[in-house]
Every structure is written in C-alpha cells, then in structure tokens.
Coordinates of C-alpha atoms and ligand atoms in Angstrom, one line a residue:
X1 CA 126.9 112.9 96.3
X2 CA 124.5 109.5 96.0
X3 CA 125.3 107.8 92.3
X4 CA 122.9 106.2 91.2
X5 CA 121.5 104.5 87.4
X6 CA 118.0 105.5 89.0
X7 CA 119.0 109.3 89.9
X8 CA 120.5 109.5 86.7
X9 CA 117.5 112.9 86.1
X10 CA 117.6 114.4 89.7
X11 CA 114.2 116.8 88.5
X12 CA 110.9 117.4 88.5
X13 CA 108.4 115.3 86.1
X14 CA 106.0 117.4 84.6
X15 CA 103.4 116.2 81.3
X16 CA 106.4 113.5 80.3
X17 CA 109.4 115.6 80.9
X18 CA 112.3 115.5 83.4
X19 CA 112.3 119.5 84.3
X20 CA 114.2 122.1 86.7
X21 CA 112.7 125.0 88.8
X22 CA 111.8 128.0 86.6
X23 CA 114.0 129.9 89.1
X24 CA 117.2 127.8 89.4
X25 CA 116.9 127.2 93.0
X26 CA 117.7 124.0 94.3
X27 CA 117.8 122.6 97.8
X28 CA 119.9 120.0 99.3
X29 CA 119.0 116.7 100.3
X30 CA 121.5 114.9 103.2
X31 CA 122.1 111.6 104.7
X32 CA 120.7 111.5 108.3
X33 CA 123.2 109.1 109.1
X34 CA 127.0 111.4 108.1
X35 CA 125.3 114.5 107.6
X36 CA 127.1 114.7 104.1
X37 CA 125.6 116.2 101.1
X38 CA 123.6 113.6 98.5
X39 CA 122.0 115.5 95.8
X40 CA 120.6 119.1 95.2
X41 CA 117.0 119.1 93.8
X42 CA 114.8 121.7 92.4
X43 CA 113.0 124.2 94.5
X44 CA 109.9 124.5 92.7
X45 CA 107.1 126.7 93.2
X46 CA 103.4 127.9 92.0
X47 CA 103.7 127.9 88.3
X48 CA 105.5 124.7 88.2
X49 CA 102.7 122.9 89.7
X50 CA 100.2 125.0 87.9
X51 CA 101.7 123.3 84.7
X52 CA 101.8 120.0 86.5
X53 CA 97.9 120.5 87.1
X54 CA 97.2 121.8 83.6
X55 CA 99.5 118.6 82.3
X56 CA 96.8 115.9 84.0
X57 CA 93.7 118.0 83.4
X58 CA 94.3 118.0 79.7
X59 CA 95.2 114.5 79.7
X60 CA 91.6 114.3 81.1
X61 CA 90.2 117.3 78.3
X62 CA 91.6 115.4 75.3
X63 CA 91.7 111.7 75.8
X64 CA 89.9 111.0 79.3
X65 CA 90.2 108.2 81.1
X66 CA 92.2 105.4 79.9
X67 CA 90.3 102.2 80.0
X68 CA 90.3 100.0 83.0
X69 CA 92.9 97.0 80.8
X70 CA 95.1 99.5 80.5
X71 CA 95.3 100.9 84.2
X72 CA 95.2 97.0 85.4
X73 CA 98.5 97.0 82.8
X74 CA 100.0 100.1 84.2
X75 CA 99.8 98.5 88.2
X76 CA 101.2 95.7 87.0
X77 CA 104.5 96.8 85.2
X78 CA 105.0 99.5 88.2
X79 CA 104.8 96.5 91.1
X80 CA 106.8 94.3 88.6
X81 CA 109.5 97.0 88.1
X82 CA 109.4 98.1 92.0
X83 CA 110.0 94.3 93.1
X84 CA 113.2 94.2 90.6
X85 CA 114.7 97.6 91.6
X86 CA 113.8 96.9 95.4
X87 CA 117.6 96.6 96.3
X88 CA 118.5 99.7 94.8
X89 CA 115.4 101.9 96.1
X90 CA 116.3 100.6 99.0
X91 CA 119.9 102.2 99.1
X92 CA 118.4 105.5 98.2
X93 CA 115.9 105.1 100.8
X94 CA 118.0 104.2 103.3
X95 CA 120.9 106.8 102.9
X96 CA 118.1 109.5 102.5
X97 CA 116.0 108.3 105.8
X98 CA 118.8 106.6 107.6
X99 CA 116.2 103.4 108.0
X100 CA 118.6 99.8 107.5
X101 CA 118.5 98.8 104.1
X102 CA 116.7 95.5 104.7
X103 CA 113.7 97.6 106.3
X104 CA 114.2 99.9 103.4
X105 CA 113.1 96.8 100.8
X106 CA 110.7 95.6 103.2
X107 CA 109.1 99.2 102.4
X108 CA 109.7 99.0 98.7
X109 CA 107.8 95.3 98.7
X110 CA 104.7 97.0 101.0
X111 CA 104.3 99.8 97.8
X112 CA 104.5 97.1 95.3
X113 CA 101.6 95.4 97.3
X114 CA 99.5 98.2 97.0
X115 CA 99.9 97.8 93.3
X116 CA 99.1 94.8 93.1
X117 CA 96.5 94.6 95.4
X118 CA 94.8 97.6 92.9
X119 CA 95.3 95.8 89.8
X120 CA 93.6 93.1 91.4
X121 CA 90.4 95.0 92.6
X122 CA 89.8 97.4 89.9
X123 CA 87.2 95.5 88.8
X124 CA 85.4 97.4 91.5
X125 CA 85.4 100.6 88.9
X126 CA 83.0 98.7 86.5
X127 CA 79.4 100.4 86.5
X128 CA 76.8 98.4 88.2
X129 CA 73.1 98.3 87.8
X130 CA 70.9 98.5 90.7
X131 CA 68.4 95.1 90.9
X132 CA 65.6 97.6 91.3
X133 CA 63.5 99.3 89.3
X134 CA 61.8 102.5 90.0
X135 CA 60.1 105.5 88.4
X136 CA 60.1 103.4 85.2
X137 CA 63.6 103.5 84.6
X138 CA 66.9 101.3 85.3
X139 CA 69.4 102.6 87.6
X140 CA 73.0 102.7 87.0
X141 CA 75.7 103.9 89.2
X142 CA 79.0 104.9 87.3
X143 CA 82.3 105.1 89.2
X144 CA 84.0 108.4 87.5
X145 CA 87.7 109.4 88.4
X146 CA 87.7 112.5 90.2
X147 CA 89.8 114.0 88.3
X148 CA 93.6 115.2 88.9
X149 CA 94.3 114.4 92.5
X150 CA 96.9 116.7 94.5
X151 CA 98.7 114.2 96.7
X152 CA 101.6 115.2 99.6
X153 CA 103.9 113.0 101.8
X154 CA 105.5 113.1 104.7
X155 CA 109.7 111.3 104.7
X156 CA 109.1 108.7 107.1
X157 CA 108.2 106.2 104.4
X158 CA 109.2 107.9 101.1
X159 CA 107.4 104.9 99.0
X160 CA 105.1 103.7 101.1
X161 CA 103.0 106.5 102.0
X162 CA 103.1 107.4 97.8
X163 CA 102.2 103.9 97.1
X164 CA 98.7 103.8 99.1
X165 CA 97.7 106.8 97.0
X166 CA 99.1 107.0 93.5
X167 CA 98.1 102.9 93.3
X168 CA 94.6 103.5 93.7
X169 CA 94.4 107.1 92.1
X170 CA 95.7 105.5 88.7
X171 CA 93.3 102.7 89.3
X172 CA 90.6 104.8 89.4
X173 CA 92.0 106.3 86.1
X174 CA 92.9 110.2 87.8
X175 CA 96.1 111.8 86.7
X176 CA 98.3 112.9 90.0
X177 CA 100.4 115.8 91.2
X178 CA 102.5 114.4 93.8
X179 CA 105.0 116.5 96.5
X180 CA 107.1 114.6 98.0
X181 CA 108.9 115.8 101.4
X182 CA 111.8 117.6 101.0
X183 CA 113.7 115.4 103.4
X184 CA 113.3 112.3 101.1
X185 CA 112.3 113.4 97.5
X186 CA 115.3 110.8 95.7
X187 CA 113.2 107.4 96.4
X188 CA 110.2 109.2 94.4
X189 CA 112.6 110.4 91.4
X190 CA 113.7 107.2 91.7
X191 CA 110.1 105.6 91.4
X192 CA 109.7 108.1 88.8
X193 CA 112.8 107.2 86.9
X194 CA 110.8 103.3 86.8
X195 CA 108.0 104.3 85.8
X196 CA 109.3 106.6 83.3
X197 CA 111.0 103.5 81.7
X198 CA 109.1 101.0 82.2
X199 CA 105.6 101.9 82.4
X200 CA 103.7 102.7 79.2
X201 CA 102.1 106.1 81.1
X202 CA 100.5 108.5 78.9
X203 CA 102.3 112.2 79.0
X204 CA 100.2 114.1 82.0
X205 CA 99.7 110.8 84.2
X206 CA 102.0 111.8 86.5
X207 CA 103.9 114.4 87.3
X208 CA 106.0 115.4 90.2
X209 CA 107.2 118.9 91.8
X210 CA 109.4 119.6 94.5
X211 CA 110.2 122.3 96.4
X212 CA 108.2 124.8 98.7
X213 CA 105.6 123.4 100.6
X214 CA 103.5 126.3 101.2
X215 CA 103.3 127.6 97.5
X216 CA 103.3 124.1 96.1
X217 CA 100.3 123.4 98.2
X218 CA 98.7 126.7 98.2
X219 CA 98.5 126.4 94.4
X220 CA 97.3 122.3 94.4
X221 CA 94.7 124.0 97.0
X222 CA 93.2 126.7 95.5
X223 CA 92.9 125.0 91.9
X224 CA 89.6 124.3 90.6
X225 CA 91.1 121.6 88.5
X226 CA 92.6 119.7 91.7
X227 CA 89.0 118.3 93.2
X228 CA 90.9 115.7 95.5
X229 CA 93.9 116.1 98.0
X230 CA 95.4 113.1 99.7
X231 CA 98.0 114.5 101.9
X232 CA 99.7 112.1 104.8
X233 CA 101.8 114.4 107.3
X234 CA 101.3 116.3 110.7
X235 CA 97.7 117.1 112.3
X236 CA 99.0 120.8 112.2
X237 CA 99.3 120.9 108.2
X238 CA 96.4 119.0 107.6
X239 CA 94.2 121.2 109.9
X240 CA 95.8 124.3 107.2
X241 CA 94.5 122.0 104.4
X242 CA 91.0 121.7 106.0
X243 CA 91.4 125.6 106.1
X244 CA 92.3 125.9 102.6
X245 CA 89.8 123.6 100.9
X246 CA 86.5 125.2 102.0
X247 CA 86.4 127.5 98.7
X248 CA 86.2 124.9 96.1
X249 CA 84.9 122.2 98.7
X250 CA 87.5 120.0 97.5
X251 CA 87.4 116.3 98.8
X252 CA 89.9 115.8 101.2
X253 CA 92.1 112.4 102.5
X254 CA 94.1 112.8 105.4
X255 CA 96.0 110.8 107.0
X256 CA 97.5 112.6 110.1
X257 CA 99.6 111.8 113.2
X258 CA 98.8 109.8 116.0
X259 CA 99.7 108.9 119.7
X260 CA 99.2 105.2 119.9
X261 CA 98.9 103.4 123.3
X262 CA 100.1 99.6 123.6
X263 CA 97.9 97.8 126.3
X264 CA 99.0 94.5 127.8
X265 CA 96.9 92.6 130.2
X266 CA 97.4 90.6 133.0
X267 CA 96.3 87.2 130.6
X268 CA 98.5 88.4 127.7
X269 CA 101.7 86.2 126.5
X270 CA 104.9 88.5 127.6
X271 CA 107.2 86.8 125.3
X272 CA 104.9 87.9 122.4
X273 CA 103.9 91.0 123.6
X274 CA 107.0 92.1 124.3
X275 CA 108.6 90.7 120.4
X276 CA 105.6 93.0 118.8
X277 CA 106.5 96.1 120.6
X278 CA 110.1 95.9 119.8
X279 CA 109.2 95.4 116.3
X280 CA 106.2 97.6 116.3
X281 CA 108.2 101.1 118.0
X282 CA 111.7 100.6 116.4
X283 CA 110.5 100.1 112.9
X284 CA 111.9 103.6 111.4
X285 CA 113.6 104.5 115.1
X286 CA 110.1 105.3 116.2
X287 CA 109.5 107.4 113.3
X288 CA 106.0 106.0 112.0
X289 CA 102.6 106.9 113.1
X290 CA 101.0 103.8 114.0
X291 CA 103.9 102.8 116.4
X292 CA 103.5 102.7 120.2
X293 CA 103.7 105.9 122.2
X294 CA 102.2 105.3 125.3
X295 CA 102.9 101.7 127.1
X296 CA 100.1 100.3 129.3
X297 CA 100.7 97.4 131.8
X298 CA 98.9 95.9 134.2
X299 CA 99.8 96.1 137.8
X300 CA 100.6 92.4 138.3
X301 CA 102.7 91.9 135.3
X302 CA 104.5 95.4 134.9
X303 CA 107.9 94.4 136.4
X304 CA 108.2 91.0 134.2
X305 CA 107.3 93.0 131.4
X306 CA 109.5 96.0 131.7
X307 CA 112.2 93.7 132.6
X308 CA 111.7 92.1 129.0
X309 CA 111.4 95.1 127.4
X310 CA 114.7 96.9 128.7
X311 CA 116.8 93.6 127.7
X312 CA 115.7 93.8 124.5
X313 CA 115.9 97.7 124.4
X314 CA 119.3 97.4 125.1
X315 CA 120.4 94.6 122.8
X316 CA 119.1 97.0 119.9
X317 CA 122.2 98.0 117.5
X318 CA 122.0 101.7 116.5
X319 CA 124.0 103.4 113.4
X320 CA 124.0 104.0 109.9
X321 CA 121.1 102.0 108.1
X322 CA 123.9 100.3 105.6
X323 CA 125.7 99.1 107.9
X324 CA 124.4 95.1 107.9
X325 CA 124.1 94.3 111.8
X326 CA 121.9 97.8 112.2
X327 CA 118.5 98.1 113.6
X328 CA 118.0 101.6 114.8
X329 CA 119.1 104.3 112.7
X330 CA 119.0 108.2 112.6
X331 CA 116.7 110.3 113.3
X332 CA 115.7 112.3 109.9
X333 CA 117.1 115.7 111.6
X334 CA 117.7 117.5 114.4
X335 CA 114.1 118.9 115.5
X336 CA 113.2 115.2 115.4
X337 CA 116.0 114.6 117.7
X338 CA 115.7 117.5 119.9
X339 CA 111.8 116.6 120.2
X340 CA 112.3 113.2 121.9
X341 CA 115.6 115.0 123.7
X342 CA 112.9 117.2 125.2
X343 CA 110.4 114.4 125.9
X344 CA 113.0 112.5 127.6
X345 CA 114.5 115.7 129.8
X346 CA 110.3 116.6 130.2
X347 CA 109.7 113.0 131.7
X348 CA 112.8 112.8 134.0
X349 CA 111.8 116.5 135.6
X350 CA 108.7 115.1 136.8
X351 CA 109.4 111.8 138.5
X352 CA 110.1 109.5 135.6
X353 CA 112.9 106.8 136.1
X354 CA 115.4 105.9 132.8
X355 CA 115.6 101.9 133.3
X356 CA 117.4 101.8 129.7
X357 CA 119.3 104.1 127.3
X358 CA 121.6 106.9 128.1
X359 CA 120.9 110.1 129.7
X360 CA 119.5 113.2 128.3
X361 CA 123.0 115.0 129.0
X362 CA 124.9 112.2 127.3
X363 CA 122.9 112.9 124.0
X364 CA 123.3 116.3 121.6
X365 CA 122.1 116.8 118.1
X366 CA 124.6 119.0 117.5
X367 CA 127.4 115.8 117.3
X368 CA 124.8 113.4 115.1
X369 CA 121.6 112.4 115.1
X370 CA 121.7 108.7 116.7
X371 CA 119.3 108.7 119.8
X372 CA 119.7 105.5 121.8
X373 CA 116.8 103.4 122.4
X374 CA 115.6 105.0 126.0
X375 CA 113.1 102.8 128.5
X376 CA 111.4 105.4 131.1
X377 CA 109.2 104.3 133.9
X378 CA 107.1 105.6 136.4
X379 CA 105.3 107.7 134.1
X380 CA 102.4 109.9 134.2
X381 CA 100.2 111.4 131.4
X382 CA 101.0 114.7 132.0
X383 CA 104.1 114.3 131.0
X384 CA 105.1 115.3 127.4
X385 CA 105.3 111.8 125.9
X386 CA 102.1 110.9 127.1
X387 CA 100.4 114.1 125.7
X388 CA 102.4 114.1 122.1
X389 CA 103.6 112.1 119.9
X390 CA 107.6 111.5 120.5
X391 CA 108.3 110.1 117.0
X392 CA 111.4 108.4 118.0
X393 CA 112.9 105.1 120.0
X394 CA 111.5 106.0 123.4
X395 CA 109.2 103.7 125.2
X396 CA 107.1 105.2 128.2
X397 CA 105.9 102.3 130.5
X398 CA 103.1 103.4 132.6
X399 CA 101.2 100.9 135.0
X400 CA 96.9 100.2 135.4
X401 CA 94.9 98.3 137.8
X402 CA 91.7 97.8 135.9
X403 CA 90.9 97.3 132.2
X404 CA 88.2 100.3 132.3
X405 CA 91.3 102.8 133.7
X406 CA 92.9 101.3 130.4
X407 CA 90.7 102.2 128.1
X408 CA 90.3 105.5 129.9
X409 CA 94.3 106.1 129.8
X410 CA 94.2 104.5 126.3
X411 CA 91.7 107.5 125.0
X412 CA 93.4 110.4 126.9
X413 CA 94.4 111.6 123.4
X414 CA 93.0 113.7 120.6
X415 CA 94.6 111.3 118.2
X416 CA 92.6 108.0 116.9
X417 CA 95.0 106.4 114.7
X418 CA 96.7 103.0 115.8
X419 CA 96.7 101.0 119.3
X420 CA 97.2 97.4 120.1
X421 CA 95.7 95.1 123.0
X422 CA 97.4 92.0 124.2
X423 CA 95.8 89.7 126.0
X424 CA 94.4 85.8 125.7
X425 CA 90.9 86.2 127.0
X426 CA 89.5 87.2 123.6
X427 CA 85.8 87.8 124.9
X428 CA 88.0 90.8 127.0
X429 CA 90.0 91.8 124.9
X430 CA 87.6 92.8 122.4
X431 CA 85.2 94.5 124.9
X432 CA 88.1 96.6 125.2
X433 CA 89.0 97.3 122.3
X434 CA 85.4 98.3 120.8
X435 CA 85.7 100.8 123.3
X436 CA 89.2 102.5 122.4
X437 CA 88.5 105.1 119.6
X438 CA 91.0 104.4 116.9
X439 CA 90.6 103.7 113.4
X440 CA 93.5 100.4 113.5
X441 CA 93.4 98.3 117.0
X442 CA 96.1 95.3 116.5
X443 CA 94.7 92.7 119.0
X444 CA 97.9 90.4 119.6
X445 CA 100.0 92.0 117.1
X446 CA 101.7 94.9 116.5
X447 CA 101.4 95.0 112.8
X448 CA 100.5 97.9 111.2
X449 CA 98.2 98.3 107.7
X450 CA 97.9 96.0 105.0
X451 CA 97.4 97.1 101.8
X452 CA 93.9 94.8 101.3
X453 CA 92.3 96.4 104.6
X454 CA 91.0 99.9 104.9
X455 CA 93.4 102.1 107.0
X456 CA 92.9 105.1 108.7
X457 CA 92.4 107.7 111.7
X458 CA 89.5 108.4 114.0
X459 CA 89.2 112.4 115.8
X460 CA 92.1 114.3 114.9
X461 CA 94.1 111.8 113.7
X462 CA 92.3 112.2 109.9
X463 CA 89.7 111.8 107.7
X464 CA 89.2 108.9 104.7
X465 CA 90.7 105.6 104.6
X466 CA 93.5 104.1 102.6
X467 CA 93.7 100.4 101.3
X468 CA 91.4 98.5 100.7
X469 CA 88.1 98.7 98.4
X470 CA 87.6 101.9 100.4
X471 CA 90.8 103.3 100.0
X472 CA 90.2 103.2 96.1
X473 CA 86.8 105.3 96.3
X474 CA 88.6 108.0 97.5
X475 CA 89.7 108.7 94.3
X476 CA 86.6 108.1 92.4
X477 CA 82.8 110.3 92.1
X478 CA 79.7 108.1 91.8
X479 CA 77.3 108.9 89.2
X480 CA 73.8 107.9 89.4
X481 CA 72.0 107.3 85.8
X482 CA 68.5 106.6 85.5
X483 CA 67.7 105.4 82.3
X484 CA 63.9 105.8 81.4
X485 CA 64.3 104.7 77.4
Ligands
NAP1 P1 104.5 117.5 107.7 O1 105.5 118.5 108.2 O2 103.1 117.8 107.9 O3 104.9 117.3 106.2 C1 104.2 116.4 105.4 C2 104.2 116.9 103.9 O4 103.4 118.1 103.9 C3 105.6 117.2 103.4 O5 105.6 116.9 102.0 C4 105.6 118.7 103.6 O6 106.5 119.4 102.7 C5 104.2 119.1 103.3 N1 103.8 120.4 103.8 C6 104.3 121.1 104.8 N2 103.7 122.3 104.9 C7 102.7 122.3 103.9 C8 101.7 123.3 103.5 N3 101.6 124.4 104.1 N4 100.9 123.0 102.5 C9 101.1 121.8 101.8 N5 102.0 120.8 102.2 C10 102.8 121.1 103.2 O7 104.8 116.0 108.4 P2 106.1 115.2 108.5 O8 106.9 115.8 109.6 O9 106.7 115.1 107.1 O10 105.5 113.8 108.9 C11 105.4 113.4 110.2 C12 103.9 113.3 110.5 O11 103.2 112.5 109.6 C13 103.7 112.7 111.9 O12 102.7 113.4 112.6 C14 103.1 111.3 111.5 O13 102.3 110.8 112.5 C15 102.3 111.7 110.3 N6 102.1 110.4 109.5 C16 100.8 109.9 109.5 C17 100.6 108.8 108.7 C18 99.2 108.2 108.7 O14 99.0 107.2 107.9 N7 98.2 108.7 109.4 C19 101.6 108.1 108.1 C20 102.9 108.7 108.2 C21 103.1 109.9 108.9 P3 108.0 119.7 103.2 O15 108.7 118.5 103.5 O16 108.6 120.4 102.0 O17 107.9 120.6 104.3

C-alpha cells in the first residue's frame, strides 16, 4: 500500500469535506510497474455527484462568483504549493502510471504552468466596453462563468490533463466537479489534499468523486445545473458525451484521441529529427495523444534515418519509473499492452519487418506489462498502426517519394490532433503543413502544448481548445449589455 503525508484522506471531496461512497464500495488502484496493490478508493456513484453538483451550484446561489483578486490569489497558492510538493506528486504519479519520476515532475511543473499562466491572464475576464456607439446606448460585453463545469480525465497524465481545465475554470470563477480515471485517481487526492491545505477555496469550489464512469457521468450529463463538460479521453466516449448533451445543449470541450504522423523531408536535419521523435513517442511509453503514430520519410533519406532511429530505440532503458536510469516504463494495463501486442502481430502478418525490439512471441501481458521499444518497417496504411492509434513505444516507419503523397498519407486519418514536419526549407515546409488538417503541427520540433498557446483537435479528434486566452473562454458566457440611460 503507497504511504504517503499527501494520501493521508484517500476519498472523495465533496462541498469542503473528505467523504466515502454512500455504498462502501471501493476499488483498487495498482502500480503498473509490480502489479501490487496501492490504495483502495471509493466507488462512487449518481447521488455522490449529485451532491457534488448541488455543492458548487449553491456556492454560485448564495455567494456567486468570487471576485477576480481572489481567483488570481487562489492560482497562485495552488502553482506555488504544486512547485513545492512536485517531488512527492511525482512518486504518486509515477507508481500509479509507471511514467519515471523525473517525467513525473516534469508533469507536475507543466500543471503549475497552467496556473500561472491563468493568474496571469485573468485580466481577460474584466468587462469591456465596445468603442462604438449605437441605438443610443453603450455597449458592454460581460464575461460570466458558466456556471459548475463537469470535468473528466483520462490516466495518461493524471495532473496535467486536470491542470488545463480546473486552472482556467477557477479563473473564470466556475465551481468544478472533476472525475478522475480510475487508473490514476491518487495524484488528484493528492492535488486535492494541497489545495485543501493550502488554498483559501471556499466550501463548494471543488469537489471530486470517484468511481463509476457511466453513472458519474450520466448524472454530470443530464444535470441542468452542469452547463459545461470538459472531458479529455477516447473519441469513443466523447462521441457518448456528444450523444448525451443534446437535451440540455450543454457546451461541450473535448479533447479526444489522435493518430499523429511525423514527416521528415529530404532537407530536414536527421540528428534533430531523429532526438525529437525519441523524445516526442517515448514520453509516457507512447501513452500520450500528441505523440507520433505514423513515421513518414522520404525515399532518399529513409535508411539513414531508420538507422538512427533503431540505435536510439534500442539504447532506451525500460522498467519501473523509480528506478533512476529508466526511460520507458509500463504500460498502464494489460489492454494497453495487448493493443500494441496486436498492432505489432497485425503489422508483421502483412509484410512489415521488426528492425528493433523483440518479437511479438517474446512479449505476454500475462508476465508484466513492460513492452520493449519495437521499430517496424516496410509498412503500409492498412495496417493496424497506421489506421489506430497504438498508444504505446512502437514506431512505424513508412517511406514517400513526393511531399503532396505526404500530406496525402499524413491526412489518411479521421483524427486531427498533433503532427510534426521536419525540414529546413521553411517556404516548404509550411506549404505543407497548411495543408495537413490538425489542430497542433510542430514544425522542427516535437514538442507538444504549451500552456500560453491554444491547444486542440481538428475532425474527430475534438472540439474546443485548451490553453491559451481561448482555452479560458471555454469556461466563461458572454453577456452583451446595452445601456441606453
Ligand atoms: P477513456 O476510456 O475515454 O477515459 C477517459 C475518462 O472518461 C476516464 O475518467 C473514464 O473513467 C471516463 N469515462 C469512461 N466512460 C465514460 C462514460 N460513459 N461517461 C463519462 N466518463 C466516462 O480514455 P482513456 O483510455 O483514459 O485515455 C486515453 C485516450 O485519451 C486516448 O485516445 C488519448 O488520445 C486521449 N487523450 C487525448 C488528449 C487530448 O488532449 N486530445 C489528451 C490525453 C489523452 P474510468 O477511468 O473510470 O473508465
């Protein structure tokens, strides 16, 4: 079991108070890594969120919005008090995700600098007077909160992914309902625990429930008090969401999976392009959504890159995230290992060639869930890891002759989320990149968001954008007030 001053309540958080599941239930959370039991949380359901709800609305009802001073104050102490705990968010995060622990605080400083970067912008929130006049009256348009905001999230970053959304969603002055994944719920008690402490929150603010998905989020969608749902996760789920929110019309952010191609050109710097994708697909063992899924070369330079690429694959150490030397760690569970299993297998079947990592018969989830870093080549877009997202360490290399077949091959996807271009002719480069449809195109770099710069899918990818002056309008309505006195 994980010990821990920060797990010290392992519970809900519901109008100030550290609670169970009406029921009892609980449901265990494990280490990826050993497969050994760390904590056993509540399995909450309907009426535990439909208090959680009722908590922030009549934090809304009695007080309303606290003023914008206040919300600046509250951004502030949380980034403050995430920055000093990072170490030990970091272990939780890493036993509970299996990611090392130095990429585990590199994730706890990205949520801190969505809190900062809100503090610092929620100036934006002020009302502003249009410079025209018209039908003899001034007009002024107010930014509202939209009242208590439903938000979900999927394990693959436990803070991160909570950060982009309760950060602007306070700034914007809306109480939150937030449901974690039930694979990593302990960073978010965790965060709780800190902001429990240390931030001067009023009662309602935030609360937190745990437990079934489908009733959780059948109850956050069918509320008439929840107007706004920011869910990150699976396409599948959010198309259910899109489904669920036509009664009340709710507004909806979604921020959904993706299938990201990684072009290099013939012009590109190899060194480079090759450092980026290492960095870009192993973050997480593959496990993010903006890292590379499909691998576009050029014909001239394919075998200098792959050659790159496999060294580099195989110098990659994988095993358990607190283990110092580590780079690759678990997979978060067996399905996720048995998907890229089958993605590998699928590939091989149909022509592929494994230039690096061990073969699919050397692998089983049923002894742990480390999957070796795997180069294929010779690989076509029929095959499975072309067509879906692997979410894991495998790197497909397919070759191109011209750059219009690369954008082609670069759109053969319903997804629109992340892809990156490498190349040093930038007048090319960008031609090509205006034309690949994808709501975050790294030229050069494989860096994904940054909390001062709107982030966010195109097609089935998702809907809304996080970060970023947009990524706080989310949360807010606009109110237009023509004032004729
Ligand atoms: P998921 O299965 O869709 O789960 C995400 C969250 O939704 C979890 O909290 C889950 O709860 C909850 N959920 C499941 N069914 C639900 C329902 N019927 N109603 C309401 N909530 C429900 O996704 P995941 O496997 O955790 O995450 C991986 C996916 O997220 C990948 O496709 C990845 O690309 C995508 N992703 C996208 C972004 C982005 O910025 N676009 C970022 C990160 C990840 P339980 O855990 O309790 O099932």
């Amino acid at each position: 079991m994980i010990e821990s001053y920060l797990l010290k309540n392992i519970s809900g958080y519901i109008d100030g108070q550290w609670v169970e599941a009406d029921s009892g239930k609980t449901v265990e959370v494990y280490n990826p890594a050993n497969g050994k039991t760390l904590a056993n949380i509540p399995f909450m359901a309907a009426d535990e969120t439909k208090r959680a709800i009722a908590a922030g609305q009549s934090l809304l009802d009695s007080d309303g919005v606290p003023d914008l001073e206040t919300r600046r104050e509250w951004l502030e102490d949380i980034r403050d008090a995430l920055i000093d705990e990072k170490e030990e968010i970091g272990r939780i995060l890493c036993l509970e995700h299996g990611k090392p622990w130095k990429e585990a605080q590199g994730e706890v400083e990205y949520a801190a600098s969505f809190f900062d970067y809100f503090a610092k912008i929620i100036d934006e929130m002020k009302p502003e007077t249009l410079p025209e006049k018209a039908k003899d009256c001034s007009w002024t348009v107010h930014k509202r909160a939209i009242g208590v905001a439903g938000l979900i999230t999927p394990w693959n970053f436990p803070i991160g992914m909570i950060a982009k959304k309760v950060a602007p969603a306070l700034a914007a002055g809306c109480p939150v309902v937030i449901k974690p994944a039930t694979e990593t719920p302990l960073t978010m008690i965790a965060m709780f625990q800190i902001m429990h402490d240390r931030v001067d929150l009023p009662k309602g603010m935030i609360n937190l429930v745990m437990g079934s998905s489908k009733d959780i989020g059948g109850e956050l969608m069918s509320s008439p008090d929840v107007p706004m749902i920011s869910f990150t996760g699976s396409t599948g789920v959010g198309q259910l969401l899109v489904e669920q929110s036509k009664d009340w019309v709710k507004k909806l952010g979604l921020e959904l999976g993706g299938n990201a191609p990684f072009i290099v050109l013939d012009d590109a710097d190899l060194d480079s392009a090759a450092d980026n994708l290492i960095a870009n697909k192993f973050r997480g063992a593959g496990q993010t959504c903006v890292c590379a899924n499909r691998i576009y070369v050029q014909k001239s330079i394919y075998e200098a890159f792959t050659d790159k690429i496999v060294e580099k694959v195989k110098a990659l150490r994988v095993g358990d995230g607190m283990d110092e030397d580590v780079d690759v760690g678990p997979l978060i569970n067996k399905a996720g290992f048995d998907k890229v299993h089958d993605h590998v297998k699928d590939a091989l079947s149909k022509g592929a060639k494994l230039v690096a990592g061990k073969h699919p018969d050397e692998l089983d989830s049923n002894k742990n869930l480390f999957y070796t870093p795997t180069v294929i080549t010779d690989v076509t877009q029929d095959m499975k890891c072309c067509t879906d997202e692997t979410f894991g360490p495998l790197l497909p290399i397919i070759s191109f002759d011209t750059d219009e077949e690369a954008v082609k091959l670069g759109n053969h996807t319903e997804f629109g989320l992340a892809a990156y271009v490498f190349g040093k002719d930038e007048k090319r480069a960008h031609k090509l990149i205006a034309k690949l449809h994808f709501g975050h195109c790294g030229y050069n770099t494989g860096t994904g968001p940054a909390a001062h710069a709107p982030f966010g899918g195109m097609l089935q990818s998702g809907v809304g954008r996080e970060g970023g002056v947009d990524g706080l309008m989310e949360y807010v309505e606009l109110q237009t007030v023509p004032d004729g006195s």
